Coordinates of C-alpha atoms in Angstrom, one line a residue:
M1 CA -19.3 -6.3 2.4
L2 CA -20.0 -6.8 -1.5
Q3 CA -22.8 -3.9 -1.4
E4 CA -20.4 -1.7 0.6
I5 CA -17.7 -2.1 -2.2
R6 CA -20.3 -1.2 -5.0
N7 CA -21.8 1.8 -3.3
K8 CA -17.9 2.9 -2.9
V9 CA -17.2 2.4 -6.4
T10 CA -20.5 3.8 -7.6
Q11 CA -20.0 7.1 -5.5
Y12 CA -16.5 7.7 -6.6
N13 CA -16.1 10.9 -8.7
V14 CA -13.0 11.4 -10.5
L15 CA -13.4 15.1 -10.8
E16 CA -13.0 15.1 -6.9
H17 CA -9.6 13.3 -7.1
R18 CA -6.6 15.7 -7.8
A19 CA -4.9 13.0 -10.2
K20 CA -1.4 13.2 -11.1
I21 CA -0.6 13.0 -14.7
L22 CA 2.8 12.4 -16.1
I23 CA 3.5 13.7 -19.7
V24 CA 6.3 12.2 -21.5
D25 CA 7.5 13.9 -24.6
D26 CA 10.8 15.3 -25.9
Q27 CA 9.0 18.2 -27.6
P28 CA 8.4 21.6 -25.2
L29 CA 5.9 22.4 -27.9
N30 CA 3.5 19.4 -27.0
F31 CA 3.8 19.8 -23.3
R32 CA 2.6 23.3 -23.9
V33 CA -0.3 22.0 -25.8
M34 CA -1.2 19.5 -23.3
Q35 CA -1.1 22.3 -20.4
H36 CA -3.4 24.4 -22.1
V37 CA -5.9 21.2 -22.8
F38 CA -5.7 20.6 -19.0
E39 CA -5.3 24.2 -17.5
N40 CA -9.1 24.2 -16.1
Q41 CA -9.2 20.6 -14.8
N42 CA -8.3 19.4 -11.1
Y43 CA -4.9 17.5 -12.5
E44 CA -1.4 18.1 -11.1
L45 CA 0.7 17.7 -14.4
F46 CA 4.4 16.6 -14.5
V47 CA 6.6 16.0 -17.4
A48 CA 9.4 14.1 -18.4
T49 CA 11.4 14.8 -21.7
S50 CA 12.9 11.2 -22.0
G51 CA 12.0 7.5 -21.3
K52 CA 14.6 7.3 -18.8
Q53 CA 13.3 10.2 -16.7
A54 CA 9.8 8.7 -17.0
L55 CA 10.8 5.5 -15.4
T56 CA 12.7 7.2 -12.7
F57 CA 9.8 9.2 -12.0
C58 CA 7.4 6.6 -11.9
Q59 CA 9.5 4.8 -9.5
N60 CA 9.9 7.4 -7.1
S61 CA 6.6 9.2 -7.3
P62 CA 4.0 6.9 -9.3
P63 CA 1.6 9.1 -11.3
D64 CA -2.1 8.1 -11.7
L65 CA -2.0 8.2 -15.6
V66 CA 0.9 8.5 -18.2
L67 CA 0.5 10.1 -21.5
M68 CA 3.3 8.8 -23.4
D69 CA 4.8 10.0 -26.9
V70 CA 6.1 7.2 -29.0
V71 CA 9.3 8.6 -30.9
M72 CA 11.8 10.0 -28.3
P73 CA 15.7 9.5 -28.7
E74 CA 17.4 6.5 -26.7
I75 CA 14.3 5.0 -25.2
N76 CA 11.3 5.3 -27.3
G77 CA 7.6 5.3 -25.7
L78 CA 7.0 1.8 -26.6
E79 CA 10.1 0.5 -24.8
T80 CA 9.4 2.7 -21.8
C81 CA 5.7 1.5 -21.5
R82 CA 6.9 -2.3 -21.7
R83 CA 9.5 -1.3 -18.8
L84 CA 6.8 0.1 -16.7
K85 CA 4.2 -2.8 -17.3
S86 CA 7.1 -5.4 -16.4
D87 CA 7.7 -3.8 -12.9
E88 CA 5.2 -4.6 -10.4
N89 CA 6.0 -1.3 -8.6
T90 CA 4.6 0.3 -11.9
R91 CA 2.5 -2.0 -13.8
E92 CA -0.8 -0.7 -12.9
I93 CA -0.3 2.8 -14.3
P94 CA -2.5 3.4 -17.3
V95 CA -0.5 4.6 -20.4
I96 CA -2.1 6.5 -23.2
F97 CA 0.0 6.9 -26.2
V98 CA -0.3 10.1 -28.0
T99 CA 1.1 9.7 -31.3
A100 CA 1.2 10.8 -35.0
H101 CA 1.6 7.3 -36.3
S102 CA -1.9 5.9 -37.3
T103 CA -1.1 2.7 -39.3
D104 CA -2.8 -0.7 -38.1
D105 CA 0.9 -2.1 -37.4
E106 CA 1.5 1.1 -35.4
E107 CA -1.6 1.0 -33.2
N108 CA -1.0 -2.8 -32.5
A109 CA 2.7 -2.1 -31.3
C110 CA 0.8 0.5 -28.8
W111 CA -1.5 -2.5 -27.5
N112 CA 1.2 -5.0 -27.6
A113 CA 3.7 -2.6 -25.5
G114 CA 0.8 -2.4 -22.7
G115 CA -0.9 0.9 -23.5
V116 CA -4.8 1.4 -22.6
D117 CA -5.4 3.7 -25.4
F118 CA -4.0 6.2 -27.8
V119 CA -4.8 9.5 -29.1
A120 CA -3.6 11.1 -32.6
K121 CA -1.5 14.0 -32.9
P122 CA -2.6 16.7 -33.7
V123 CA -4.5 16.4 -30.3
N124 CA -8.3 16.9 -30.0
G125 CA -8.3 18.7 -26.8
R126 CA -12.1 17.5 -25.7
T127 CA -11.1 13.6 -27.1
L128 CA -8.1 13.7 -24.7
L129 CA -9.9 15.0 -21.9
N130 CA -12.7 12.5 -22.2
R131 CA -10.4 9.5 -22.8
V132 CA -8.0 10.7 -19.7
R133 CA -11.1 10.9 -17.7
V134 CA -12.3 7.5 -18.5
H135 CA -9.2 5.6 -17.5
L136 CA -8.5 7.7 -14.4
T137 CA -12.1 6.5 -13.3
L138 CA -11.2 2.9 -14.2
K139 CA -7.9 3.2 -12.5
F140 CA -9.0 4.7 -9.3
Q141 CA -12.2 2.2 -9.1
A142 CA -9.7 -0.8 -9.8
D143 CA -7.4 0.8 -6.8
L144 CA -10.4 1.0 -4.5
L145 CA -11.4 -2.5 -5.1
R146 CA -7.8 -3.8 -4.9
E147 CA -7.6 -1.9 -1.7
L148 CA -10.9 -3.4 -0.1
A149 CA -9.7 -6.7 -1.3
F150 CA -6.8 -6.3 1.1
L151 CA -8.6 -5.2 4.0
D152 CA -9.6 -7.6 7.0
G153 CA -13.5 -7.5 6.8
L154 CA -14.1 -7.5 10.8
T155 CA -11.1 -5.1 11.9
R156 CA -10.9 -2.9 8.6
V157 CA -7.0 -3.1 8.9
A158 CA -4.9 -4.7 6.4
N159 CA -5.5 -8.4 6.0
R160 CA -2.7 -11.3 6.0
R161 CA -2.5 -11.3 2.1
L162 CA -1.4 -7.5 2.1
F163 CA 0.8 -8.0 5.0
D164 CA 2.6 -10.9 3.0
E165 CA 3.0 -8.8 -0.2
R166 CA 4.0 -5.6 1.8
L167 CA 6.4 -7.4 3.6
E168 CA 8.1 -9.1 0.5
L169 CA 8.0 -5.7 -1.1
E170 CA 9.7 -3.8 1.9
W171 CA 12.3 -6.4 2.3
R172 CA 13.5 -6.0 -1.0
R173 CA 13.5 -2.2 -0.9
N174 CA 15.6 -2.4 2.5
L175 CA 17.7 -5.0 0.7
R176 CA 18.5 -2.4 -1.5
T177 CA 18.9 0.2 0.7
K178 CA 20.8 -1.8 3.4
T179 CA 18.3 0.0 6.1
P180 CA 16.8 -2.1 9.0
L181 CA 13.4 -3.8 8.7
S182 CA 11.2 -4.2 11.8
L183 CA 8.1 -6.1 12.9
V184 CA 5.7 -5.6 16.0
L185 CA 3.7 -9.0 16.6
L186 CA 1.2 -8.9 19.2
D187 CA -1.2 -11.6 20.6
I188 CA -4.3 -10.6 23.0
D189 CA -3.9 -12.4 26.4
H190 CA -6.3 -15.1 27.3
F191 CA -8.4 -14.0 24.4
K192 CA -10.1 -17.6 24.1
A193 CA -11.3 -17.2 28.0
Y194 CA -12.6 -13.5 26.7
N195 CA -14.8 -15.2 23.8
D196 CA -15.9 -17.9 26.1
F197 CA -17.1 -15.7 28.8
Y198 CA -18.5 -12.3 27.0
G199 CA -19.6 -14.3 23.8
H200 CA -18.3 -14.1 20.3
Q201 CA -20.1 -10.7 19.3
Q202 CA -18.2 -9.2 22.4
G203 CA -15.0 -10.9 21.1
D204 CA -15.4 -9.3 17.8
Q205 CA -15.8 -5.8 19.4
C206 CA -12.8 -6.2 21.4
L207 CA -10.9 -7.2 18.1
Q208 CA -12.0 -4.0 16.3
Q209 CA -11.0 -1.9 19.4
I210 CA -7.8 -3.4 19.5
A211 CA -7.2 -2.7 15.6
A212 CA -8.4 0.8 16.0
A213 CA -6.0 1.3 19.0
M214 CA -3.2 0.2 16.9
A215 CA -4.0 1.9 13.9
S216 CA -4.4 5.3 16.2
V217 CA -0.7 5.0 17.1
P218 CA 1.2 7.8 14.9
Q219 CA 2.5 6.1 11.6
R220 CA 4.6 6.9 8.7
A221 CA 3.6 6.7 5.3
G222 CA 5.4 3.0 4.8
D223 CA 4.0 1.7 8.1
L224 CA 1.4 -0.9 8.1
V225 CA -0.8 -2.4 10.7
A226 CA -2.4 -5.7 9.8
R227 CA -4.4 -8.5 11.3
Y228 CA -2.2 -11.6 11.2
G229 CA -4.6 -14.1 12.3
G230 CA -7.3 -14.8 14.9
E231 CA -6.1 -12.6 17.8
E232 CA -2.8 -11.5 16.3
F233 CA -2.0 -8.4 14.9
V234 CA 1.5 -7.0 13.1
T235 CA 3.0 -3.8 12.3
I236 CA 5.9 -3.5 9.6
L237 CA 8.1 -0.7 10.1
P238 CA 10.5 -0.1 7.6
D239 CA 13.8 1.8 8.0
T240 CA 13.2 1.4 12.0
N241 CA 15.8 0.1 14.1
E242 CA 15.1 -2.4 16.9
S243 CA 14.9 0.6 19.8
G244 CA 12.6 2.7 17.4
A245 CA 10.3 -0.5 16.9
V246 CA 10.3 -1.3 20.8
E247 CA 9.1 2.4 21.1
T248 CA 6.3 1.8 18.7
A249 CA 5.2 -1.4 20.6
E250 CA 5.2 0.4 23.8
R251 CA 2.9 3.0 22.5
I252 CA 0.7 0.4 20.8
A253 CA 0.5 -1.5 24.3
Q254 CA -0.4 2.0 26.0
A255 CA -3.1 2.6 23.7
I256 CA -4.6 -0.9 24.2
R257 CA -4.4 -0.6 27.9
A258 CA -6.1 3.0 27.6
L259 CA -9.2 1.4 26.3
Q260 CA -9.7 -0.3 29.6
I261 CA -11.8 -3.5 28.2
P262 CA -12.9 -5.5 31.2
H263 CA -11.6 -9.0 31.3
E264 CA -12.9 -10.9 34.2
K265 CA -11.3 -14.4 33.2
S266 CA -7.8 -13.0 32.3
Q267 CA -5.1 -14.5 34.4
T268 CA -3.1 -11.4 34.0
D269 CA -4.9 -8.4 34.7
S270 CA -8.5 -7.2 35.1
I271 CA -8.5 -5.6 31.7
V272 CA -7.6 -6.8 28.1
T273 CA -3.7 -6.8 27.8
V274 CA -1.5 -7.7 25.2
S275 CA 2.1 -9.7 24.6
L276 CA 4.3 -8.3 22.0
G277 CA 7.4 -9.5 20.2
V278 CA 9.7 -7.2 18.4
A279 CA 12.4 -8.2 15.8
T280 CA 14.8 -6.3 13.4
L281 CA 16.8 -7.3 10.9
I282 CA 18.9 -5.5 7.9
P283 CA 17.8 -7.9 5.0
T284 CA 20.5 -9.6 3.2
L285 CA 20.6 -12.0 0.2
D286 CA 21.3 -15.2 2.5
E287 CA 17.7 -14.8 4.2
P288 CA 14.3 -14.4 3.0
P289 CA 11.6 -12.4 4.9
E290 CA 10.2 -15.3 6.8
A291 CA 13.6 -15.1 8.9
L292 CA 12.3 -11.9 10.2
I293 CA 8.9 -13.4 10.8
K294 CA 10.5 -16.2 12.7
R295 CA 12.5 -14.1 15.0
T296 CA 9.5 -11.7 15.9
D297 CA 7.3 -14.8 16.6
E298 CA 10.0 -16.3 18.9
H299 CA 10.0 -13.1 20.9
L300 CA 6.2 -13.3 21.0
Y301 CA 6.4 -16.6 22.4
E302 CA 9.1 -15.6 24.9
A303 CA 6.8 -12.7 26.1
K304 CA 3.7 -15.1 26.4
A305 CA 6.3 -17.7 28.5
Q306 CA 7.4 -14.9 30.9
G307 CA 3.8 -14.2 32.0
R308 CA 2.3 -12.1 29.0
N309 CA 1.2 -8.3 29.1
C310 CA 5.0 -7.6 28.2
I311 CA 7.3 -6.9 25.4
V312 CA 10.1 -9.1 24.4
S313 CA 13.0 -8.0 21.7
G314 CA 16.7 -8.4 21.2
L315 CA 16.9 -5.3 23.4
K316 CA 14.1 -5.7 25.7
S317 CA 13.3 -8.9 28.1
G318 CA 9.8 -9.2 29.2
A319 CA 9.3 -6.5 31.6
G320 CA 5.7 -5.6 32.6
L321 CA 3.7 -3.1 30.7

């Protein structure tokens, strides 16, 4: 696993990645200078003419790097950077200050605000290009390491740590938008008997196939498939009502049944089947995300109590699949 991470990080080439760079400057001439510097590079350039615009852009469409002017009206570059670094959704975005100020105190202010580097005005194009390339490479490598740290080593879907973090994030987001958040939790029926009969190596292959089948079900950008623990898997479905979540659960169950994995020791069927619990809540300040997990787990327990190989939700009792 460690060698795999090293190989991916070593092989990463920043020039092959179309990075998004946000230029924050209230002077149109400075933006045109930047455009000229980057005109032959494989970057997407965006511009914000104020700190407020920059904060909104970074929340809605996080760039890979920000080039930040220091002196701007209303919210200056230093304060804008501090706000980016104080928000968990934007704190990993590297900020390079582009400034005409060069005293020790002014440079220290850039470091203290959270900047990763600074470039003096008037800009030296080669210096700017090289520093941008270095910090993009560092960011992408850090992103890759972070991503790999959130993967389940066996099944290659998200692990429990990422599930917990994403659920917390989506709970807060759906709390703001007052939209439903759904979970689908599944358990492989009689998996201990499968392991005992076929062996743990075959059991690992079964888990990998189940994870791949779940991941193959069409997903939106915000959906997440994760290994919840042992033979349990979970899918987070933001902005999804309960009927939509049940439809997703049915597609997952069908994809797993289509694998036709033999299971001679199952008390439910001759192939591997799953039981699924589905629940939906519109987040409120009165309840934590664990309330949704608890309800989903209760529905999964009911599905297993009703004979397994079925889905239980607030809308659907344990009809067989």
